[in-house]
PDB file of C-alpha atoms in Angstrom:
ATOM      1  CA  UNK A 278     -20.010  -0.111   9.706  1.00 74.00           C
ATOM      2  CA  UNK A 279     -17.218  -0.450   7.215  1.00 82.00           C
ATOM      3  CA  UNK A 280     -18.520  -0.730   3.672  1.00 89.00           C
ATOM      4  CA  UNK A 281     -17.048  -3.102   1.109  1.00 92.00           C
ATOM      5  CA  UNK A 282     -17.553  -3.164  -2.646  1.00 94.00           C
ATOM      6  CA  UNK A 283     -16.742  -6.200  -4.805  1.00 96.00           C
ATOM      7  CA  UNK A 284     -13.068  -6.762  -5.491  1.00 97.00           C
ATOM      8  CA  UNK A 285     -11.045  -9.431  -7.241  1.00 98.00           C
ATOM      9  CA  UNK A 286      -8.105 -11.764  -6.636  1.00 97.00           C
ATOM     10  CA  UNK A 287      -5.701 -11.546  -9.585  1.00 98.00           C
ATOM     11  CA  UNK A 288      -3.162 -13.836  -7.906  1.00 96.00           C
ATOM     12  CA  UNK A 289      -5.636 -16.748  -7.890  1.00 96.00           C
ATOM     13  CA  UNK A 290      -8.029 -15.521 -10.600  1.00 96.00           C
ATOM     14  CA  UNK A 291     -11.169 -15.662  -8.501  1.00 97.00           C
ATOM     15  CA  UNK A 292     -13.607 -13.355  -6.738  1.00 95.00           C
ATOM     16  CA  UNK A 293     -12.269 -14.068  -3.232  1.00 94.00           C
ATOM     17  CA  UNK A 294      -9.446 -11.588  -2.507  1.00 95.00           C
ATOM     18  CA  UNK A 295      -8.627 -13.074   0.897  1.00 93.00           C
ATOM     19  CA  UNK A 296      -5.602 -11.592   2.665  1.00 92.00           C
ATOM     20  CA  UNK A 297      -2.972 -14.290   3.248  1.00 92.00           C
ATOM     21  CA  UNK A 298      -0.725 -12.181   5.485  1.00 88.00           C
ATOM     22  CA  UNK A 299      -2.962  -9.634   7.211  1.00 88.00           C
ATOM     23  CA  UNK A 300      -1.075  -6.584   5.958  1.00 87.00           C
ATOM     24  CA  UNK A 301      -3.790  -5.467   3.557  1.00 87.00           C
ATOM     25  CA  UNK A 302      -6.400  -5.993   6.245  1.00 86.00           C
ATOM     26  CA  UNK A 303      -4.316  -3.926   8.689  1.00 85.00           C
ATOM     27  CA  UNK A 304      -4.001  -1.071   6.191  1.00 87.00           C
ATOM     28  CA  UNK A 305      -7.731  -1.227   5.390  1.00 86.00           C
ATOM     29  CA  UNK A 306      -8.482  -0.999   9.109  1.00 83.00           C
ATOM     30  CA  UNK A 307      -6.239   2.017   9.526  1.00 84.00           C
ATOM     31  CA  UNK A 308      -8.101   3.708   6.697  1.00 85.00           C
ATOM     32  CA  UNK A 309     -11.698   2.669   7.181  1.00 86.00           C
ATOM     33  CA  UNK A 310     -12.188   0.949  10.530  1.00 84.00           C
ATOM     34  CA  UNK A 311     -15.775   1.238  11.719  1.00 81.00           C
ATOM     35  CA  UNK A 312     -16.467   4.067  14.138  1.00 79.00           C
ATOM     36  CA  UNK A 313     -19.009   4.896  16.843  1.00 78.00           C
ATOM     37  CA  UNK A 314     -19.148   1.211  17.864  1.00 80.00           C
ATOM     38  CA  UNK A 315     -17.183   1.404  21.165  1.00 81.00           C
ATOM     39  CA  UNK A 316     -14.451  -0.854  19.697  1.00 80.00           C
ATOM     40  CA  UNK A 317     -10.870   0.121  18.986  1.00 77.00           C
ATOM     41  CA  UNK A 318     -10.260   3.318  17.081  1.00 77.00           C
ATOM     42  CA  UNK A 319     -11.801   5.079  14.122  1.00 79.00           C
ATOM     43  CA  UNK A 320     -10.288   4.795  10.676  1.00 81.00           C
ATOM     44  CA  UNK A 321      -8.855   7.989   9.223  1.00 84.00           C
ATOM     45  CA  UNK A 322     -11.286   7.817   6.287  1.00 85.00           C
ATOM     46  CA  UNK A 323     -14.251   6.240   8.043  1.00 77.00           C
ATOM     47  CA  UNK A 324     -17.308   6.233   5.826  1.00 81.00           C
ATOM     48  CA  UNK A 325     -15.333   5.299   2.720  1.00 89.00           C
ATOM     49  CA  UNK A 326     -15.760   1.973   0.958  1.00 93.00           C
ATOM     50  CA  UNK A 327     -13.041  -0.663   0.636  1.00 94.00           C
ATOM     51  CA  UNK A 328     -12.507  -2.540  -2.637  1.00 97.00           C
ATOM     52  CA  UNK A 329     -10.243  -5.497  -1.846  1.00 96.00           C
ATOM     53  CA  UNK A 330      -8.014  -6.246  -4.834  1.00 97.00           C
ATOM     54  CA  UNK A 331      -5.409  -8.953  -4.360  1.00 97.00           C
ATOM     55  CA  UNK A 332      -2.368  -8.935  -6.642  1.00 97.00           C
ATOM     56  CA  UNK A 333       0.203 -10.874  -4.602  1.00 96.00           C
ATOM     57  CA  UNK A 334       0.160 -14.606  -3.887  1.00 95.00           C
ATOM     58  CA  UNK A 335       0.350 -16.291  -0.486  1.00 94.00           C
ATOM     59  CA  UNK A 336       4.160 -15.959  -0.566  1.00 94.00           C
ATOM     60  CA  UNK A 337       3.823 -12.185  -0.996  1.00 93.00           C
ATOM     61  CA  UNK A 338       5.107 -12.170  -4.557  1.00 94.00           C
ATOM     62  CA  UNK A 339       3.425 -11.294  -7.816  1.00 95.00           C
ATOM     63  CA  UNK A 340       3.859 -10.131 -11.364  1.00 97.00           C
ATOM     64  CA  UNK A 341       3.733  -6.680 -12.874  1.00 97.00           C
ATOM     65  CA  UNK A 342       0.907  -7.998 -15.020  1.00 97.00           C
ATOM     66  CA  UNK A 343      -1.213  -8.954 -11.990  1.00 98.00           C
ATOM     67  CA  UNK A 344      -0.499  -5.634 -10.273  1.00 98.00           C
ATOM     68  CA  UNK A 345      -1.411  -3.744 -13.448  1.00 98.00           C
ATOM     69  CA  UNK A 346      -4.601  -5.801 -13.817  1.00 98.00           C
ATOM     70  CA  UNK A 347      -5.519  -4.885 -10.249  1.00 98.00           C
ATOM     71  CA  UNK A 348      -4.974  -1.198 -10.957  1.00 98.00           C
ATOM     72  CA  UNK A 349      -7.116  -1.270 -14.105  1.00 98.00           C
ATOM     73  CA  UNK A 350      -9.839  -3.211 -12.251  1.00 98.00           C
ATOM     74  CA  UNK A 351      -9.911  -0.715  -9.383  1.00 98.00           C
ATOM     75  CA  UNK A 352     -10.019   2.320 -11.667  1.00 98.00           C
ATOM     76  CA  UNK A 353     -12.635   0.837 -13.991  1.00 98.00           C
ATOM     77  CA  UNK A 354     -14.811  -0.098 -10.999  1.00 98.00           C
ATOM     78  CA  UNK A 355     -14.905   3.341  -9.417  1.00 97.00           C
ATOM     79  CA  UNK A 356     -11.917   3.543  -7.059  1.00 97.00           C
ATOM     80  CA  UNK A 357     -10.948   7.099  -6.182  1.00 97.00           C
ATOM     81  CA  UNK A 358      -7.806   6.155  -4.217  1.00 97.00           C
ATOM     82  CA  UNK A 359      -5.552   3.136  -4.711  1.00 97.00           C
ATOM     83  CA  UNK A 360      -3.179   2.119  -1.934  1.00 96.00           C
ATOM     84  CA  UNK A 361      -0.315  -0.200  -2.830  1.00 96.00           C
ATOM     85  CA  UNK A 362       1.734  -1.321   0.160  1.00 93.00           C
ATOM     86  CA  UNK A 363       3.987  -3.244  -2.165  1.00 95.00           C
ATOM     87  CA  UNK A 364       6.917  -2.665  -4.414  1.00 95.00           C
ATOM     88  CA  UNK A 365      10.010  -4.044  -6.015  1.00 95.00           C
ATOM     89  CA  UNK A 366      13.363  -2.926  -7.429  1.00 94.00           C
ATOM     90  CA  UNK A 367      12.368  -3.164 -11.085  1.00 95.00           C
ATOM     91  CA  UNK A 368       9.768  -1.266 -13.003  1.00 93.00           C
ATOM     92  CA  UNK A 369       8.111  -2.196 -16.267  1.00 97.00           C
ATOM     93  CA  UNK A 370       6.215  -0.536 -19.089  1.00 98.00           C
ATOM     94  CA  UNK A 371       3.163  -2.595 -18.075  1.00 98.00           C
ATOM     95  CA  UNK A 372       3.223  -1.298 -14.502  1.00 98.00           C
ATOM     96  CA  UNK A 373       4.018   2.285 -15.489  1.00 98.00           C
ATOM     97  CA  UNK A 374       1.179   2.339 -18.048  1.00 98.00           C
ATOM     98  CA  UNK A 375      -1.305   1.103 -15.430  1.00 98.00           C
ATOM     99  CA  UNK A 376      -0.254   3.718 -12.872  1.00 98.00           C
ATOM    100  CA  UNK A 377      -0.378   6.414 -15.563  1.00 98.00           C
ATOM    101  CA  UNK A 378      -3.890   5.234 -16.535  1.00 98.00           C
ATOM    102  CA  UNK A 379      -5.076   5.578 -12.928  1.00 98.00           C
ATOM    103  CA  UNK A 380      -3.534   9.037 -12.658  1.00 98.00           C
ATOM    104  CA  UNK A 381      -5.082  10.170 -15.961  1.00 98.00           C
ATOM    105  CA  UNK A 382      -8.493   9.008 -14.702  1.00 98.00           C
ATOM    106  CA  UNK A 383      -8.128  11.245 -11.633  1.00 98.00           C
ATOM    107  CA  UNK A 384      -7.378   8.401  -9.206  1.00 98.00           C
ATOM    108  CA  UNK A 385      -4.943   9.128  -6.374  1.00 98.00           C
ATOM    109  CA  UNK A 386      -2.282   6.408  -6.242  1.00 98.00           C
ATOM    110  CA  UNK A 387      -0.444   5.979  -2.927  1.00 97.00           C
ATOM    111  CA  UNK A 388       2.536   3.595  -2.813  1.00 97.00           C
ATOM    112  CA  UNK A 389       5.007   2.330  -0.237  1.00 96.00           C
ATOM    113  CA  UNK A 390       8.437   3.895  -0.807  1.00 97.00           C
ATOM    114  CA  UNK A 391      10.035   0.567   0.077  1.00 96.00           C
ATOM    115  CA  UNK A 392      11.681  -1.148   3.022  1.00 95.00           C
ATOM    116  CA  UNK A 393      15.067  -1.933   1.473  1.00 96.00           C
ATOM    117  CA  UNK A 394      17.263   0.880   2.811  1.00 97.00           C
ATOM    118  CA  UNK A 395      19.621  -1.612   4.469  1.00 96.00           C
ATOM    119  CA  UNK A 396      19.891  -3.608   1.210  1.00 96.00           C
ATOM    120  CA  UNK A 397      21.086  -0.670  -0.873  1.00 96.00           C
ATOM    121  CA  UNK A 398      18.091   1.688  -0.968  1.00 97.00           C
ATOM    122  CA  UNK A 399      17.173   0.966  -4.605  1.00 96.00           C
ATOM    123  CA  UNK A 400      14.100   2.838  -5.842  1.00 97.00           C
ATOM    124  CA  UNK A 401      10.919   0.846  -5.337  1.00 97.00           C
ATOM    125  CA  UNK A 402       8.318   0.513  -8.072  1.00 98.00           C
ATOM    126  CA  UNK A 403       5.569   1.574  -8.545  1.00 98.00           C
ATOM    127  CA  UNK A 404       6.375   4.289  -5.936  1.00 98.00           C
ATOM    128  CA  UNK A 405       9.293   5.555  -8.035  1.00 98.00           C
ATOM    129  CA  UNK A 406       6.881   6.534 -10.822  1.00 97.00           C
ATOM    130  CA  UNK A 407       6.792   9.906  -9.117  1.00 92.00           C
ATOM    131  CA  UNK A 408       4.807  11.648 -11.842  1.00 95.00           C
ATOM    132  CA  UNK A 409       1.846   9.395 -11.038  1.00 97.00           C
ATOM    133  CA  UNK A 410       2.206   8.192  -7.426  1.00 97.00           C
ATOM    134  CA  UNK A 411       2.483   9.547  -3.914  1.00 98.00           C
ATOM    135  CA  UNK A 412       5.397   7.635  -2.377  1.00 98.00           C
ATOM    136  CA  UNK A 413       5.258   7.215   1.404  1.00 97.00           C
ATOM    137  CA  UNK A 414       8.302   6.403   3.541  1.00 97.00           C
ATOM    138  CA  UNK A 415       8.166   5.182   7.156  1.00 96.00           C
ATOM    139  CA  UNK A 416       9.042   6.912  10.423  1.00 96.00           C
ATOM    140  CA  UNK A 417       9.649   5.699  13.962  1.00 95.00           C
ATOM    141  CA  UNK A 418       7.843   6.879  17.105  1.00 94.00           C
ATOM    142  CA  UNK A 419      10.244   9.845  17.394  1.00 95.00           C
ATOM    143  CA  UNK A 420       9.417  10.840  13.788  1.00 94.00           C
ATOM    144  CA  UNK A 421      12.904   9.957  12.534  1.00 95.00           C
ATOM    145  CA  UNK A 422      13.195   7.761   9.454  1.00 96.00           C
ATOM    146  CA  UNK A 423      12.654   4.104  10.284  1.00 96.00           C
ATOM    147  CA  UNK A 424      15.965   2.311   9.718  1.00 96.00           C
ATOM    148  CA  UNK A 425      14.487   0.114   6.961  1.00 97.00           C
ATOM    149  CA  UNK A 426      12.602   2.812   5.036  1.00 97.00           C
ATOM    150  CA  UNK A 427      13.795   3.781   1.589  1.00 97.00           C
ATOM    151  CA  UNK A 428      14.779   7.348   0.768  1.00 97.00           C
ATOM    152  CA  UNK A 429      15.156   9.109  -2.533  1.00 96.00           C
ATOM    153  CA  UNK A 430      13.928  11.946  -4.694  1.00 96.00           C
ATOM    154  CA  UNK A 431      10.726  10.044  -5.491  1.00 97.00           C
ATOM    155  CA  UNK A 432       9.595   9.984  -1.825  1.00 97.00           C
ATOM    156  CA  UNK A 433       6.823  12.508  -1.215  1.00 97.00           C
ATOM    157  CA  UNK A 434       6.108  12.140   2.498  1.00 96.00           C
ATOM    158  CA  UNK A 435       6.729  10.009   5.556  1.00 96.00           C
ATOM    159  CA  UNK A 436       4.220   8.500   7.969  1.00 93.00           C
ATOM    160  CA  UNK A 437       4.367   6.298  11.077  1.00 90.00           C
ATOM    161  CA  UNK A 438       5.650   2.861  10.144  1.00 89.00           C
ATOM    162  CA  UNK A 439       7.172   1.741  13.413  1.00 88.00           C
ATOM    163  CA  UNK A 440      10.419   0.169  14.502  1.00 92.00           C
ATOM    164  CA  UNK A 441      10.101  -2.990  16.557  1.00 93.00           C
ATOM    165  CA  UNK A 442      13.807  -2.836  17.523  1.00 93.00           C
ATOM    166  CA  UNK A 443      13.181   0.036  19.984  1.00 94.00           C
ATOM    167  CA  UNK A 444      10.621   1.026  22.632  1.00 95.00           C
ATOM    168  CA  UNK A 445      10.614   4.811  22.370  1.00 94.00           C
ATOM    169  CA  UNK A 446       7.154   5.250  23.874  1.00 93.00           C
ATOM    170  CA  UNK A 447       8.079   3.273  26.990  1.00 93.00           C
ATOM    171  CA  UNK A 448       5.177   0.803  26.942  1.00 95.00           C
ATOM    172  CA  UNK A 449       7.382  -2.273  27.234  1.00 95.00           C
ATOM    173  CA  UNK A 450       6.906  -3.354  23.613  1.00 94.00           C
ATOM    174  CA  UNK A 451       8.815  -2.680  20.408  1.00 93.00           C
ATOM    175  CA  UNK A 452       7.204   0.189  18.517  1.00 90.00           C
ATOM    176  CA  UNK A 453       5.516  -1.250  15.499  1.00 79.00           C
TER     177      UNK A 453
END
């Protein structure tokens, strides 16, 4: 079974970090989906524990302060890896200090490189704090860069992200 440890919702300031959009739940499943239960697939880090920390509101927006609070909470409560599938075009001292704190405590910080290539490909923060984060870009089924995925010197690696505008695997559905 997938193990959870207590988290927090900084967007609503309560102890119920419910996922309004399903993206965080999807990522958590990719990482730590239960295994040996004859259902679906196994997570890539099965056996790990998930600490749900919500920093974005139901509209998918948030403040650097809430994101930083989430980082400090995770680090101070034993997280070894922080995944942030979020980002924006502006950084801040508050956000950079929080990511630096996690890094200095030995926590691996993994961030989305951004999905704004078509809007000018501006660096996405916190991913662009490349001294402290592993920035991950997205690829399509054929391993080419997904059309929306940011590029830049801060990007460390690329991983499957999908592209629903094409069906490269021939299953009759957009790859995504």
